[in-house]
Structures are given as structure tokens and as C-alpha cells.
Amino acid sequence: MYFVFEKVHQSFQFHAYISLFWLVTSIITSYYKVYRYTNYFRLLRLIVVQALFFTLGFFAYFGIFKEGEVVNTQFKTLIITLSSLGFVKTLYFLLIKKIRQFGNNFKRVVFFEKDDTTKKMIKLFKSRGSLGYSYLGYFSSRTNEDDNYLGNETDLYEFIKNEKVDEIYATLSSLKKSQIKKLTKYTSLHNKTLKLIPNAKEFYSKSRKVEFYDDTLKVLSVKKLPFDLPENRIVKRVFDFLFAAFVCLFIISWLYPILWILIKLESRGPAIFKQEREGFNGEEFVCYKFRSMRINQEADKVHATKNDTRVTRIGAFLRKTSLDEIPQFFNVLLGTMSVVGPRPHLESLALEYQKDVDNYLERHAVKPGITGLAQISGYRGEIKKKSDIKNRVRLDIFYIENWSFMLDVKIVISTVLSIFKGDENAY
């Protein structure tokens, strides 16, 4: 019986290790990043590189856990597995290309302005159906050149808004920087992919990556924001849930009764204050806090100010230490908030902020947070002047555009440290 159990344990250990190793190496080698313009050479390179990494991991397992022993049956399994995966990947690649040749699984594309490179790309899309691109036409500020002309720049924005188009190719040699900037924001807002056709002087930056459609044609792809990638949203949600669960089990479980008694002893009313705030995509949700003020009619209209007479003595302590925000970890568990993100605002105040800050609504691209980059940078509490909200929004958008797991960790650590050393804006 023990022998059988040991065999099952070893088998589970091996498959768990090798599955995890495959997942990690496939991310490193970009094994699953095969695009419409990917050629056969790149496909072969991906398969070979992943196979080499995986083979090293296979031998490393036996070197670590089996003291150098390599079992023949397991080695045969390795060869069969790699061969099968390579065959299936290649077969799928060929099958998808064949499906696209028959007009299925295609991307609908338009062009903004034209030059010689643009004309070559249009010719490529028309001649190679296996790429899976359906050319709808082009927009230009110049006069109509042929039957594929769809309109001017204004017509382009209406087209993006109302028509089923997947990708927009903009010709940099014919456009101003202000036009590119406007188009980038508009396509991002309407969840469309923007590709930039470069000229010889075009610069390359972190926000753009080069894509080769054939030996001579290259395009600058405007990279997606971190939260446009589902894997990043999954990582953030898992972190949120685990962190919030830890706080609820080991901190709120004993802290809540103590604060409940102290709040109730000083003033009448519920210990938990509920308030509707703006959340993900601008949708309202109920935000929880420990009540720090006496019951008043202005709670949903006016934020606390310095020496605010509505704030109780225990409330002042809660606000100074940010303990009033702790119930929002229940919001995190419910999925209406995140541990880190832009702070949620009252709808009445948000409408005012939108008038002062052009890109205010971009904050709604992610869930609101208990803490955020703006808060650890000194922008929390009362909004005294327009520059306060502008700086908050600037930092919120920087966070959204540059998110990483380590950035979240840094913000959480900074928030915890600020609780102990205090914040002059916390009142």
C-alpha cells in the first residue's frame, strides 16, 4: 500500500513540476504569441526554443529529485509530448491560414492617409488572404483618389464609433503628432487596435513595438495598456482576494468589535457608514467605511475639511491612521474595489472634477482602490484647489498605464508605513 501511495505521490510531483515549468517557459519564450503575420520561420523558432527549454527542465527534475536517474519511459514521454505539441501547433497554424483564405476569421481594417508603404500594405492584404485582413478603404484629408475613399478625418472618427472595424493603420509620414495623439486616445476609448506605419525618421519607444508583415514591411503597433491584457487582470484579482482575505481573517476579525464599541459609545448611529461611489466603468457601488462623523445631512455632499466639527474624537483617530478605510476590504472581496487603484469619488463631486480635468474619465478603466499612487504621493484628503485634483488624476492615469504587480506591492508597503508615521493631509 505504501509503495502504491509513493508511486502516486511521485507521479503527481512530476506532473505538477513539469506543468508549472511549461507554463513559465512558455511565457518567457512567448510560445503562444503567434499572430496573423507570423511566418513559418518564426513558428519553427518558437517550437524549437520551447522544446529546448522544456528538455532542460525535464532533466533538471531528475537531477534534483531523482539524484541523476532518468527513467526510459519518462524520456520516451518527453519525446512523444514535444513531437505531439509541435505537430498540433503547426497543424493549427496551417488550418487557421486555410480558414482565412475562405474569408473567415478576418480583421476588418481601414487606413488613415496613404503613402507608398501604405499602398504596399494594401496590396499585401488583398493578395494574401491567409493573413486574414479585410481591407475596407481609407480616409484622407486630400481629395478622393479612388473608389476605396471613405471620407476625411471627421468621417474616420464617426466610422470608428459606429462601424465594425478592428484595426486602424495610420500613416505617420502624412500626419501631425497632435493627430496621432488624438487618434491613439480615441481608438483606446473605443477598444480598437491602432497600427502606425512609420517613415524613415520615426522613433521607437516603449509604447510601441515593431511588427514585420513580410521582409520589407514593418508596422509600429501601439502597445496595449497593462489592464487590456486578461492575465494582468487575473494576477491583480488573485492578489486582491488573497490580501483582503488575510486582512479580514487576521485583523478585522478582532479589530471590528473594538472599534464598533468605541464608535457607538461616542455618538449615535451605525458603526459602518455606507455611501454610493463611482466605480469600474463609472458604475455606482456601495462603499463601506467605519463612521468617523456624527450623523449629518452633508455627508454625501461635502468632504471632511481640517478641524471639521462633524468629525468625532475616535473618528479623528480613525481618519489619521486610515483605519476608517478597513471595511473596504469587504468591497475588495465582493469585487467592487481593488486593494490599489484610483480612489472612488462621489458622483456629485466627480461631475465637478470632469469639468476641470479633460481625461478624468480614464480613471474608470480600473476598479477603484483602498489606496493608490496619488495617496502615497501626498495627494489625499481635501481638494483645496484645481491643481490638487489634476495631480491626482495625473498620478492615477500614470498608475493605469504603467501598472505592474511590484508597483502594487510598493504602494501597499508605502501605505502601511504612512499609517505609522502619519500624514498631514489625513483629517
PDB file of C-alpha atoms in Angstrom, residues 9 25 32 34 45 53 62 78-79 142 146 154 160 172-173 189-190 231 257-258 284 289 329 352 367 399 403 408 419:
ATOM      1  CA  HIS A   9       2.925  10.893  -4.987  1.00  0.00           C
ATOM      2  CA  THR A  25       8.919  28.831 -20.029  1.00  0.00           C
ATOM      3  CA  TYR A  32       1.679  31.214 -27.568  1.00  0.00           C
ATOM      4  CA  VAL A  34       1.528  33.657 -32.805  1.00  0.00           C
ATOM      5  CA  ARG A  45      11.891  29.013 -33.882  1.00  0.00           C
ATOM      6  CA  PHE A  53      13.851  24.904 -22.519  1.00  0.00           C
ATOM      7  CA  PHE A  62      15.577  14.112 -12.332  1.00  0.00           C
ATOM      8  CA  LEU A  78       9.179  13.683 -23.296  1.00  0.00           C
ATOM      9  CA  ILE A  79       9.909  12.940 -26.961  1.00  0.00           C
ATOM     10  CA  ARG A 142      -6.845  65.048 -49.551  1.00  0.00           C
ATOM     11  CA  ASP A 146     -10.215  56.113 -55.970  1.00  0.00           C
ATOM     12  CA  THR A 154     -14.002  63.645 -39.099  1.00  0.00           C
ATOM     13  CA  ILE A 160     -14.631  54.036 -35.650  1.00  0.00           C
ATOM     14  CA  LEU A 172       2.988  58.746 -39.891  1.00  0.00           C
ATOM     15  CA  SER A 173       4.569  60.455 -42.895  1.00  0.00           C
ATOM     16  CA  LEU A 189     -11.553  54.562 -25.726  1.00  0.00           C
ATOM     17  CA  HIS A 190     -13.474  52.517 -28.320  1.00  0.00           C
ATOM     18  CA  GLU A 231      -3.547  37.799 -17.496  1.00  0.00           C
ATOM     19  CA  PRO A 257     -15.688  44.618  17.692  1.00  0.00           C
ATOM     20  CA  ILE A 258     -13.303  47.045  19.435  1.00  0.00           C
ATOM     21  CA  GLU A 284     -22.013  53.125  -8.784  1.00  0.00           C
ATOM     22  CA  LYS A 289     -16.170  52.761   5.946  1.00  0.00           C
ATOM     23  CA  PHE A 329     -11.586  45.122   2.224  1.00  0.00           C
ATOM     24  CA  GLU A 352     -17.361  68.820 -10.989  1.00  0.00           C
ATOM     25  CA  LYS A 367     -11.607  49.285 -10.199  1.00  0.00           C
ATOM     26  CA  TYR A 399      -0.647  54.053 -12.487  1.00  0.00           C
ATOM     27  CA  TRP A 403       0.846  49.031 -13.704  1.00  0.00           C
ATOM     28  CA  ASP A 408       1.079  47.396  -6.280  1.00  0.00           C
ATOM     29  CA  ILE A 419      -0.075  54.790   8.816  1.00  0.00           C
TER      30      ILE A 419
END
